[in-house]
Coordinates of N, CA and C in Angstrom, one line a residue:
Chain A
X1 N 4.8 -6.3 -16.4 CA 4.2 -6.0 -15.1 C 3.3 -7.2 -14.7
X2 N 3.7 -7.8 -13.5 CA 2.4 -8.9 -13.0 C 1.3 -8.2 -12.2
X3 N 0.1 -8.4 -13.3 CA -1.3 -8.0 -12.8 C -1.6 -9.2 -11.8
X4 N -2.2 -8.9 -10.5 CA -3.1 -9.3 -9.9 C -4.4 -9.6 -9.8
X5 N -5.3 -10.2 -10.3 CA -6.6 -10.6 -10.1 C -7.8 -10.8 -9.3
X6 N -8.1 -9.9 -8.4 CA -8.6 -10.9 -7.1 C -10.0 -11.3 -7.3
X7 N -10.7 -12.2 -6.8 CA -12.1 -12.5 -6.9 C -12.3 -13.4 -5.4
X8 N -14.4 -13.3 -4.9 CA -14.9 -11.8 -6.2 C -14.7 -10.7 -5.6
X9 N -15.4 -10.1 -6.5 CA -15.2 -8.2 -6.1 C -15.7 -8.2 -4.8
X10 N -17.0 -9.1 -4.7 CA -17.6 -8.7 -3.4 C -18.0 -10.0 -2.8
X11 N -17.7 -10.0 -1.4 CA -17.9 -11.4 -0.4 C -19.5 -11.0 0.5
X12 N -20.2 -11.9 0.5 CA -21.7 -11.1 1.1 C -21.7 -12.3 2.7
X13 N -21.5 -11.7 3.4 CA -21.4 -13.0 4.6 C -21.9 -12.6 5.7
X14 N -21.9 -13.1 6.9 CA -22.2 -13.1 8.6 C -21.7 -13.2 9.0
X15 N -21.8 -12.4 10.0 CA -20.1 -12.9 11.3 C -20.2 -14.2 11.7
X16 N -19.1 -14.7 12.2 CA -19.4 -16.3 12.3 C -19.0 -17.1 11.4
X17 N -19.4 -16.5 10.1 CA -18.8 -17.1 8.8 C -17.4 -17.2 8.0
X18 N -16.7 -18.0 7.5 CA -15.7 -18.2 7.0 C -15.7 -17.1 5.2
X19 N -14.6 -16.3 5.3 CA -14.5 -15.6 4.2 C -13.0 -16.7 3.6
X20 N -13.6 -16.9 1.9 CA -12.5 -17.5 1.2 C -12.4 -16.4 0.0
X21 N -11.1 -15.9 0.0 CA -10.3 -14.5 -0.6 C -9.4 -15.6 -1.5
X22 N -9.8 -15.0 -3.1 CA -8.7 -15.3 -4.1 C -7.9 -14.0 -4.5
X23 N -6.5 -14.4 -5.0 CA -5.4 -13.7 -5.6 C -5.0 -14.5 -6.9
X24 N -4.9 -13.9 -7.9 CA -4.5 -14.6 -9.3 C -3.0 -13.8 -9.6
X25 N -2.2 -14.5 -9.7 CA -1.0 -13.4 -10.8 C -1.2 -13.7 -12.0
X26 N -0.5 -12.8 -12.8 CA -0.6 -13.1 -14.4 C 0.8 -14.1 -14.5
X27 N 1.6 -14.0 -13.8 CA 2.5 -15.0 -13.6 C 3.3 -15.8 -12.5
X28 N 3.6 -16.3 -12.8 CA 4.3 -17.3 -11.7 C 5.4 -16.1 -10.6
X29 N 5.0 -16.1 -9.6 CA 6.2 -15.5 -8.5 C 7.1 -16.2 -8.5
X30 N 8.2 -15.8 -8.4 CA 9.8 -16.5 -8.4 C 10.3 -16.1 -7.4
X31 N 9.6 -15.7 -5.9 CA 10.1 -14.8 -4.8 C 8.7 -14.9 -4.0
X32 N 8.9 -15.5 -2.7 CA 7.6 -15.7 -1.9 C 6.9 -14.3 -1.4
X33 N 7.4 -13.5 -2.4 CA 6.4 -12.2 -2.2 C 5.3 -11.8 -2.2
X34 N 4.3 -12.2 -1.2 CA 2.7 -12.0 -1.8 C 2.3 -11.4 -0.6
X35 N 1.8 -10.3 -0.1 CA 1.0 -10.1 0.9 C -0.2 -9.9 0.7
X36 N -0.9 -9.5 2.2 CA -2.4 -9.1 2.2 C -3.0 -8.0 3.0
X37 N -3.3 -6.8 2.7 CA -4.0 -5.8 3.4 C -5.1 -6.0 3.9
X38 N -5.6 -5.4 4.7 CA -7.2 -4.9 5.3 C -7.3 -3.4 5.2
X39 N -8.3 -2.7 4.7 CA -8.8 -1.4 4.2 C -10.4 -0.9 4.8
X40 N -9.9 -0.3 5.7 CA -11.5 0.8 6.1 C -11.7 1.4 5.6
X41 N -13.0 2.1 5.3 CA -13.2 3.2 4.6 C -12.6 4.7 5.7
X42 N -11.7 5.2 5.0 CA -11.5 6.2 5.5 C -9.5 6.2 6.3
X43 N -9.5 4.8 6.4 CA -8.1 4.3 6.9 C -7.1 3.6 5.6
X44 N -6.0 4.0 6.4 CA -4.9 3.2 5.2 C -5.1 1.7 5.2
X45 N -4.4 1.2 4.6 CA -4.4 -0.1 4.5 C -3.5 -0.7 5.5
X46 N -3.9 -1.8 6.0 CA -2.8 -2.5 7.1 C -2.4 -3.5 6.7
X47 N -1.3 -4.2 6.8 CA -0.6 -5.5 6.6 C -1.4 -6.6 7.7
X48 N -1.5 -7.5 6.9 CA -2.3 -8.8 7.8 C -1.7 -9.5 7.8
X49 N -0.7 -9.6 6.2 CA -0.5 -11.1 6.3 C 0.9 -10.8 5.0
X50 N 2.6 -11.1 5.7 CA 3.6 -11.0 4.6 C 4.0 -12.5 4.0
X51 N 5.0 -12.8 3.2 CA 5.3 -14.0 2.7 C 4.8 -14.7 2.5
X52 N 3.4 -14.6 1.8 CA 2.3 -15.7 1.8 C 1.4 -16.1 2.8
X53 N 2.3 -16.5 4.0 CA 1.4 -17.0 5.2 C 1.5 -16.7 6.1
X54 N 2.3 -15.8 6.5 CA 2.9 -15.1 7.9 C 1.9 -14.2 8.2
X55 N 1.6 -14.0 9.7 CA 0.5 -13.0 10.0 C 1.6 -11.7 10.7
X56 N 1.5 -11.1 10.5 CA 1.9 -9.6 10.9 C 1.7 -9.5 12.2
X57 N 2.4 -8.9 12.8 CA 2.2 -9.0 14.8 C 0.7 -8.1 15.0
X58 N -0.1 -8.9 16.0 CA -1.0 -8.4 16.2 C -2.1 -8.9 15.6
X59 N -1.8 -9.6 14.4 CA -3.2 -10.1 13.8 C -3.8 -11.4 14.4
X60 N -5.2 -11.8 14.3 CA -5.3 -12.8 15.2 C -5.5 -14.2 14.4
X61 N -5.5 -15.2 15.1 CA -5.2 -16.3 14.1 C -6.1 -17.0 13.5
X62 N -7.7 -16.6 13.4 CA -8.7 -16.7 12.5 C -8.2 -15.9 11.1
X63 N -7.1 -15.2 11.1 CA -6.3 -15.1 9.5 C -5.6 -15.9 9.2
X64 N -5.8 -16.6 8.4 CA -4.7 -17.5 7.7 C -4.6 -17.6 6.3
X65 N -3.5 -18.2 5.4 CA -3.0 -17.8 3.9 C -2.5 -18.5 3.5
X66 N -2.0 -18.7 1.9 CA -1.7 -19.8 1.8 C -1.5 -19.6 -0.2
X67 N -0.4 -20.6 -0.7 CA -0.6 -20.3 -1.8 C 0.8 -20.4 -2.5
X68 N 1.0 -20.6 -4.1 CA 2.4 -20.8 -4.6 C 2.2 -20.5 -6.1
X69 N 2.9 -20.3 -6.8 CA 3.0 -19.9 -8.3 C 2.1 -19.0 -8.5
X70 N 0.8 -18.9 -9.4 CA -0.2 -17.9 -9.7 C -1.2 -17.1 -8.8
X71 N -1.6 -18.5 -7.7 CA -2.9 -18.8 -7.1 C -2.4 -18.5 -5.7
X72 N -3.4 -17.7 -4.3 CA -3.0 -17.5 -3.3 C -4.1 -17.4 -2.6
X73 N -4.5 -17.5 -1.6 CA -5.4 -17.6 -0.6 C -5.4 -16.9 0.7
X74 N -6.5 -16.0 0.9 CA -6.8 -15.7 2.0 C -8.0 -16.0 3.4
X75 N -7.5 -16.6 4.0 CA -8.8 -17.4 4.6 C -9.1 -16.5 6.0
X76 N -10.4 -16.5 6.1 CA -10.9 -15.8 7.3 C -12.1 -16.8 8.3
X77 N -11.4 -17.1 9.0 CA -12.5 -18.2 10.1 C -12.9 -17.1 11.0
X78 N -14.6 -17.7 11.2 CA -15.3 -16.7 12.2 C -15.3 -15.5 11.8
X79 N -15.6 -15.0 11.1 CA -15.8 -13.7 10.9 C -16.1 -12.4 11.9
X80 N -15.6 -11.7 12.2 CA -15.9 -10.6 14.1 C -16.4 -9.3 13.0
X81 N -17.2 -8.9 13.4 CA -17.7 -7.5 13.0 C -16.9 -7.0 12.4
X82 N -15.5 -6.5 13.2 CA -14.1 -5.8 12.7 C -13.8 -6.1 11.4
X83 N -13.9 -7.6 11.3 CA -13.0 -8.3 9.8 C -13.8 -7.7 8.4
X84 N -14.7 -6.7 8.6 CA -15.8 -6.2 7.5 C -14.9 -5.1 6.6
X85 N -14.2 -5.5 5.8 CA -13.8 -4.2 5.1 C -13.6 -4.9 3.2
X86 N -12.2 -3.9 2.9 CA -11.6 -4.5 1.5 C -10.4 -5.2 1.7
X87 N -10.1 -6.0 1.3 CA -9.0 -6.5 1.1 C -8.1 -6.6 -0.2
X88 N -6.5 -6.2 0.1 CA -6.0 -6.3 -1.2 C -4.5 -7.2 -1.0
X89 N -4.3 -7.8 -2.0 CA -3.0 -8.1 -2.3 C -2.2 -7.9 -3.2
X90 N -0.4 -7.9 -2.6 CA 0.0 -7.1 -3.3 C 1.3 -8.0 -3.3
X91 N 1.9 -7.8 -4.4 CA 2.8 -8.9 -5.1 C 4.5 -8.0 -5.3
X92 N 5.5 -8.2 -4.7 CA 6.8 -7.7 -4.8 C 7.9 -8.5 -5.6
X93 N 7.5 -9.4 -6.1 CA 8.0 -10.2 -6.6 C 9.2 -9.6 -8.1
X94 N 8.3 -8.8 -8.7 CA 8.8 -8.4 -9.7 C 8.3 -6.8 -9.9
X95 N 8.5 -6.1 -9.3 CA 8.2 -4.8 -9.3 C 7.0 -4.8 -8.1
X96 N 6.0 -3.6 -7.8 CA 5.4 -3.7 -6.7 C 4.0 -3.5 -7.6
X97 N 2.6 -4.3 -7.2 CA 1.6 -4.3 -7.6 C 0.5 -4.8 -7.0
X98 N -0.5 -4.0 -6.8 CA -1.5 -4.7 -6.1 C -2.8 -5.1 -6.8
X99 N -3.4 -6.3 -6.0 CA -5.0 -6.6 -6.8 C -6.1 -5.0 -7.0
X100 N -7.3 -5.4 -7.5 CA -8.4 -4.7 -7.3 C -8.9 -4.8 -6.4
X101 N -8.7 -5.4 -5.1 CA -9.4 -5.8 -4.2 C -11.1 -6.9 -4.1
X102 N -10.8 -6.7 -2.9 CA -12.3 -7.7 -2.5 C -13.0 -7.2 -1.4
X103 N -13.8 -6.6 -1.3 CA -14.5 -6.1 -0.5 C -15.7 -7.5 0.4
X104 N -15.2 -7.6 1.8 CA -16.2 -8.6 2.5 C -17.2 -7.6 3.1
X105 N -18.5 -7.8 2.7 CA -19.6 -6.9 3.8 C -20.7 -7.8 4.1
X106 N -21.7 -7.4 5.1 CA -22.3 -8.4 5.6 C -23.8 -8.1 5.0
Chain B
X1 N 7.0 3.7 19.3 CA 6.4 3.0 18.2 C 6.6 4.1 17.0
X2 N 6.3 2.8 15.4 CA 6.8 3.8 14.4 C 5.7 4.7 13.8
X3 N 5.6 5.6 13.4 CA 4.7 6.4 13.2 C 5.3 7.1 12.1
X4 N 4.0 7.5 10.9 CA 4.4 8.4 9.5 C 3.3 9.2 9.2
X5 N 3.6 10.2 10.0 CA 2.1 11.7 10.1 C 2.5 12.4 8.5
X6 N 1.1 12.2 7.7 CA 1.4 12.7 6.3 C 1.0 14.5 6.3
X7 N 1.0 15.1 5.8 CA 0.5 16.7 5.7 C -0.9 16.6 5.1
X8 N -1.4 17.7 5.4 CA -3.0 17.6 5.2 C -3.3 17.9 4.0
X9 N -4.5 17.8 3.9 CA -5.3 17.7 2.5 C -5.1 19.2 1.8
X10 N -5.1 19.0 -0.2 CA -4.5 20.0 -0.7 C -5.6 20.1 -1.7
X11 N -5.7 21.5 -2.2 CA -6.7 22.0 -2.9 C -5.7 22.6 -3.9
X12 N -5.4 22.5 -5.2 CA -5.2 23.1 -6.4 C -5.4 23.6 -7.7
X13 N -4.9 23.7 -8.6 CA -5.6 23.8 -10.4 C -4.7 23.4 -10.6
X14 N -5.3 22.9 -11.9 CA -3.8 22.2 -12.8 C -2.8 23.0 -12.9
X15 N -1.9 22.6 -13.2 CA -0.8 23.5 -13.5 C 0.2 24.0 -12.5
X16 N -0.3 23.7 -11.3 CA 0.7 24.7 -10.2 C 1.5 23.5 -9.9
X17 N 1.8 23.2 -8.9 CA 3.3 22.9 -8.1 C 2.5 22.2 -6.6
X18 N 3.0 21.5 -6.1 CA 2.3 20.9 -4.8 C 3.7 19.9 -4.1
X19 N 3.8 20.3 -3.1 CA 5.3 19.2 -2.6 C 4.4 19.1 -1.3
X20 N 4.0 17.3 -0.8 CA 3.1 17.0 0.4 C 4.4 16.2 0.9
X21 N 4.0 15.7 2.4 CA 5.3 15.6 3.3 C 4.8 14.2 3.8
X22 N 5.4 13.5 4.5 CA 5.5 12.6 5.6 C 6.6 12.4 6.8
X23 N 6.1 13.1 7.8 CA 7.2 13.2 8.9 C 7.3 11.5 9.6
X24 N 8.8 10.9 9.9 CA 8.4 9.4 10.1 C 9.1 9.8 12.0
X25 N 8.9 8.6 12.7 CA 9.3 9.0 13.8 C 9.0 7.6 14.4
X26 N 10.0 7.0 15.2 CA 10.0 5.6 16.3 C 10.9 4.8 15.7
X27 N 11.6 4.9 14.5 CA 12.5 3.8 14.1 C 13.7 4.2 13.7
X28 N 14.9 4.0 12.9 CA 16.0 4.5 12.2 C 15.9 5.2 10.5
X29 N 15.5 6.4 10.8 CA 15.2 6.7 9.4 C 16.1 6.6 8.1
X30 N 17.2 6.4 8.6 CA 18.2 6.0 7.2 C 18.5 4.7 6.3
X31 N 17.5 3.6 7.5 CA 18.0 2.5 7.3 C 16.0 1.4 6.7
X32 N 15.5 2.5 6.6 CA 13.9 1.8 5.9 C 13.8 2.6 4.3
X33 N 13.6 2.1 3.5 CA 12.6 2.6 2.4 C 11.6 3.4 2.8
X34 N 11.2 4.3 2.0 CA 9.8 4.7 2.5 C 9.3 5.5 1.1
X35 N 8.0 4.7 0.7 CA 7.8 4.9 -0.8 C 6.1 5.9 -0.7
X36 N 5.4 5.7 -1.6 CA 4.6 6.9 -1.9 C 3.4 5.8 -2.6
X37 N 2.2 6.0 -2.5 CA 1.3 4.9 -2.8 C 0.2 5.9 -3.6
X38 N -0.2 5.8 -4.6 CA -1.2 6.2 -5.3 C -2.9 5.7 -4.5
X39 N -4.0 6.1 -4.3 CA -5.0 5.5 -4.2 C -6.5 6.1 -4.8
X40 N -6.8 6.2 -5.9 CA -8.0 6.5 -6.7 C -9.2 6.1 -6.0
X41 N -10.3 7.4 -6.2 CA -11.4 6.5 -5.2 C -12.4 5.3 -6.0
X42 N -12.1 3.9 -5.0 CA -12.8 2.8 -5.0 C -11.5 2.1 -5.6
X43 N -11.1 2.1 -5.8 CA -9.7 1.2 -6.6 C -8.5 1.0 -5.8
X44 N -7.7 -0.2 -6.3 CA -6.5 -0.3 -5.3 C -5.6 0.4 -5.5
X45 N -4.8 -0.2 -4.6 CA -3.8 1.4 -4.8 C -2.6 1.0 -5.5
X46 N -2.1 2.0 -5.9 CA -0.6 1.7 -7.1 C 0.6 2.4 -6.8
X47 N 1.4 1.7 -6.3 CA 3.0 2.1 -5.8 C 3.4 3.0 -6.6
X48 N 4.2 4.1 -6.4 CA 4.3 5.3 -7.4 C 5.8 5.5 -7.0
X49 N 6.6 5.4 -6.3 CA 8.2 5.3 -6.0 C 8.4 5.3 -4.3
X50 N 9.5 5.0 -4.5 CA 10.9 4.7 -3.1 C 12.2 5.2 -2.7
X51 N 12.6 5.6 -1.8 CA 13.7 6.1 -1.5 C 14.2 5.6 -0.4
X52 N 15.4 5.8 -0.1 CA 16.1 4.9 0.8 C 17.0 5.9 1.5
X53 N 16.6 6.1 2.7 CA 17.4 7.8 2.9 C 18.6 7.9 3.2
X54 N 19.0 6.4 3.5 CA 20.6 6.5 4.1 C 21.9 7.0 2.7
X55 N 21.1 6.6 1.6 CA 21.7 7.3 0.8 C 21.0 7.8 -0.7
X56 N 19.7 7.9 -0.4 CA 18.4 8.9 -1.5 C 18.8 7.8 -2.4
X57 N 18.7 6.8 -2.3 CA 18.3 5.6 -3.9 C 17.3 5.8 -4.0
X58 N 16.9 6.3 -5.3 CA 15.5 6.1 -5.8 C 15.1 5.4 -6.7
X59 N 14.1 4.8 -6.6 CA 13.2 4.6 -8.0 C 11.4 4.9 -8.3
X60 N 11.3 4.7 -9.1 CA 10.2 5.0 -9.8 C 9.1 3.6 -10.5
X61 N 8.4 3.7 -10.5 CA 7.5 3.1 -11.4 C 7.3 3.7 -12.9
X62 N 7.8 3.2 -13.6 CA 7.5 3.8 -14.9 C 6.3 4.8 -15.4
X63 N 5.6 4.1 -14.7 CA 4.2 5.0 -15.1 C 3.7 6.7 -14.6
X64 N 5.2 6.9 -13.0 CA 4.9 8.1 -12.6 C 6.6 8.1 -12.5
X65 N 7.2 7.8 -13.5 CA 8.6 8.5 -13.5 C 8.5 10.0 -14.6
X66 N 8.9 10.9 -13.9 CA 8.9 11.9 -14.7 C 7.7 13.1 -14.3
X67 N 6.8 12.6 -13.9 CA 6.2 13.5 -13.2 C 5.7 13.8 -11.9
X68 N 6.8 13.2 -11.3 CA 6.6 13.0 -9.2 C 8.3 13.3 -9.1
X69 N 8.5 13.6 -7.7 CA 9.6 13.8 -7.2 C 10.1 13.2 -5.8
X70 N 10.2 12.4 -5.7 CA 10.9 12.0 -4.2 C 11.6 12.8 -3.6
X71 N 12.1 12.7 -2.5 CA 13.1 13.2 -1.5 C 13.1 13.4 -0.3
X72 N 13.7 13.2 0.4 CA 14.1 12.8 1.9 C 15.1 13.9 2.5
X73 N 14.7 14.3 3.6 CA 15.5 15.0 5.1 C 16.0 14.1 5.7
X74 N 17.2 13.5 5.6 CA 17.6 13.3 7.1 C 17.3 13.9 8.4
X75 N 17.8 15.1 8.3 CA 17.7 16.2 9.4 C 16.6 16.2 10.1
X76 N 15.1 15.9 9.7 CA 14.0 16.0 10.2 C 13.2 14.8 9.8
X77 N 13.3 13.7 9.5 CA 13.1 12.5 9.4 C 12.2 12.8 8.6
X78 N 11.7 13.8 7.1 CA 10.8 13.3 6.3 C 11.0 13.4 5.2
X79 N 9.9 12.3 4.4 CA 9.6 12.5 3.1 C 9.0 13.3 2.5
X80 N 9.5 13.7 1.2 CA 8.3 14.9 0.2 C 8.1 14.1 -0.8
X81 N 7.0 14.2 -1.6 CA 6.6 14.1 -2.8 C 5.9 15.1 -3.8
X82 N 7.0 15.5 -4.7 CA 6.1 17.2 -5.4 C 6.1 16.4 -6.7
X83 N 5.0 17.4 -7.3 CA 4.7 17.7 -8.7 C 5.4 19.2 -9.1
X84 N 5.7 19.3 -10.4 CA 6.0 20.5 -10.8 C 5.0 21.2 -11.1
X85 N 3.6 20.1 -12.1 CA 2.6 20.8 -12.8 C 1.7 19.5 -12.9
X86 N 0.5 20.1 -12.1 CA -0.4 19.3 -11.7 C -1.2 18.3 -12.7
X87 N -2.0 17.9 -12.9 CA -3.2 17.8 -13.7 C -4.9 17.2 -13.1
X88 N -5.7 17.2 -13.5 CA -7.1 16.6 -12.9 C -6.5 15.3 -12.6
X89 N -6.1 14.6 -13.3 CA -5.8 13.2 -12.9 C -5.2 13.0 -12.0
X90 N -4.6 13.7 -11.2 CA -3.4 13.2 -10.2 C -4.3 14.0 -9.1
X91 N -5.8 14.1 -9.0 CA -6.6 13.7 -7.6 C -6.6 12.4 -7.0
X92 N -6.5 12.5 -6.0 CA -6.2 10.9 -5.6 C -5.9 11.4 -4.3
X93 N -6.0 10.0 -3.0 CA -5.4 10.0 -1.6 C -4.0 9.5 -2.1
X94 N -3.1 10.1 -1.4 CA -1.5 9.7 -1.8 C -1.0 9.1 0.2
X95 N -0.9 7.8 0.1 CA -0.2 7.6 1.2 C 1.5 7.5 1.5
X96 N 1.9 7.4 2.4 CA 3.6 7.3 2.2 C 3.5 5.7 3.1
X97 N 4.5 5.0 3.4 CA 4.5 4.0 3.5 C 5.9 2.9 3.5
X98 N 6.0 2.2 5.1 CA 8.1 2.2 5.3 C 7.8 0.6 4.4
X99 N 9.1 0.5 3.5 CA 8.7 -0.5 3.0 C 9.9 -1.4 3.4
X100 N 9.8 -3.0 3.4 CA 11.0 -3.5 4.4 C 12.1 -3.8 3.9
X101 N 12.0 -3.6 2.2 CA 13.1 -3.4 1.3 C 12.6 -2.8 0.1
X102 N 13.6 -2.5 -1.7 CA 12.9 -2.3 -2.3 C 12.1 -3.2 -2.7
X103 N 12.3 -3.8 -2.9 CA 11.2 -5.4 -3.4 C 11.0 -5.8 -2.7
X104 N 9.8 -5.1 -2.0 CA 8.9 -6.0 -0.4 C 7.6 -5.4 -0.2
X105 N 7.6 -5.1 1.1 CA 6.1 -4.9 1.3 C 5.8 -3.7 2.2
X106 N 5.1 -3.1 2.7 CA 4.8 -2.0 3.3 C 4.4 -2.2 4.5
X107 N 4.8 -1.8 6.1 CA 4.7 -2.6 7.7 C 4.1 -1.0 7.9
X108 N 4.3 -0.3 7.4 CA 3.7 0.5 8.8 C 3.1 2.1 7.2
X109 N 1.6 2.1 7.5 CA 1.4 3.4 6.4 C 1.0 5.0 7.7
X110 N 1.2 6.1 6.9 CA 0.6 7.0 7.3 C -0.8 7.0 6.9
X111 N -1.5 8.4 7.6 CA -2.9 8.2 7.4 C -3.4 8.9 5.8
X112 N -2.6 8.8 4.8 CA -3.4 9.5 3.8 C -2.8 10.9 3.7
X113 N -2.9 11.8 2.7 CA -3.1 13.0 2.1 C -4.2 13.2 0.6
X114 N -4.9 13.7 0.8 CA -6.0 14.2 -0.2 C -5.7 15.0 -1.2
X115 N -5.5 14.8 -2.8 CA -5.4 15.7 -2.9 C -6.4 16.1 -4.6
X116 N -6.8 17.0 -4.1 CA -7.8 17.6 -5.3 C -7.0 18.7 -6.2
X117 N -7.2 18.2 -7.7 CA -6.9 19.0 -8.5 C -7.8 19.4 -9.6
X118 N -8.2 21.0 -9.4 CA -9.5 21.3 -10.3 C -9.4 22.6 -10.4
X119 N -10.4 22.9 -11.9 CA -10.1 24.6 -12.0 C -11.5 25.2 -11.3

C-alpha cells in the first residue's frame, strides 16, 4: 500500500498569504494519479485539483500544483477567507489512498 | 447536475445489521463507479470499496473486505452499503462518492452518513 505523508499538519496564515501544501508517497507513482481535496468542517471533501495539476471546473486559479515521483505540491496564492479549511491528497496510482491531511487556519 | 443524497444518520449496538443508501441522480448511472469512503473523526478518509453498476464489478480494499457489502439498483439509481454485524469501531461518517474509474479519483461526493455504534 502507498502511504501518503502530508506536512505540516497545520498551516497558521492570513488571508493574502500564500499556503505551500506538501504530499510525500512512500513510493514512486507510475500513473499521474495524485489529486487534492478541500474539507469543511461539517462538508464532504471536494476535488480541487486531479492529475497532479489540473484544477477541477470551478476552482479558481490562485490553486495551483505540481509534482512527480514521491513529492507533490499544492500551492495556494492569496489566500480568501474561503480557502481556510483541511486539505487532503489522495493517490490512485496503486490502489486508492489518502494523506492525513493539512489543515490551513488563520 | 450530478447529485448523491446519502440516507441519514444511524444509531445502533454492536451486533445488529445496518444497510445506508446513496440515491445518485444527473448523470448515467451505469456507466460511473461509485465507491464508499470511510471518515473517522479528525482523520483522513479511507476508501472502503466500488462498484460499477453497468455490471456490479466489485472490489474491496482488503482491510474492509469481508465485513461491508456493496450493491447497486439500477432501477432506482442507488447505492447500499450494509454490515451484517456491527461493531464500536465502524462509527465513523461514511460518504459515497462517483469515481471516474476504478483507479482514479472521486468528482462529485454526497453529504455524509453518520454512523454511531454503541451499547
Amino acid at each position: 500500500e502507498i502511504v501518503l505523508t502530508q506536512s505540516p499538519d497545520t498551516l497558521s496564515l492570513s488571508p493574502g498569504e500564500r499556503a505551500t501544501l506538501s504530499c510525500r508517497a512512500s513510493q514512486s507513482l507510475n500513473r499521474n494519479c495524485l489529486v487534492w481535496y478541500q474539507q469543511k468542517p461539517g462538508q464532504a471533501p471536494r476535488l480541487i485539483i486531479f492529475a497532479i495539476s489540473a484544477r477541477a471546473p470551478g476552482i479558481p486559479d490562485r490553486f495551483s500544483a505540481s509534482g512527480s515521483g514521491t513529492d507533490f505540491t499544492l500551492t495556494i496564492n492569496r489566500l480568501e477567507p474561503e480557502d481556510f479549511a483541511v486539505y487532503y491528497c489522495q493517490q490512485c496510482a496503486d490502489s486508492l489512498t489518502f494523506g492525513q491531511g493539512t489543515k490551513v487556519e488563520v | 447536475d450530478v447529485q448523491l443524497v446519502q440516507s441519514g444518520a444511524e444509531v445502533k449496538q454492536p451486533g445488529q445489521s445496518l444497510k445506508i443508501s446513496c440515491k445518485t441522480s444527473g448523470y448515467s448511472f451505469s456507466n460511473y463507479w461509485i465507491g464508499w469512503v470511510r471518515q473517522l473523526p479528525g482523520k483522513g478518509p479511507e476508501w472502503m470499496t466500488v462498484i460499477y453498476p453497468g455490471d456490479s464489478d466489485t472490489r474491496y480494499n482488503p482491510s474492509f473486505q469481508g465485513h461491508v457489502t456493496i450493491s447497486a439498483d439500477k432501477s432506482n439509481t442507488t447505492v447500499y452499503l450494509q454490515w451484517s454485524s456491527l461493531k464500536a469501531s465502524d462509527s465513523a461518517i461514511y460518504f459515497c462518492a462517483r469515481q471516474r474509474g476504478y483507479l482514479s479519483y472521486f468528482d462529485s461526493w454526497g453529504q455524509g452518513t453518520l454512523v454511531t455504534v454503541s451499547s
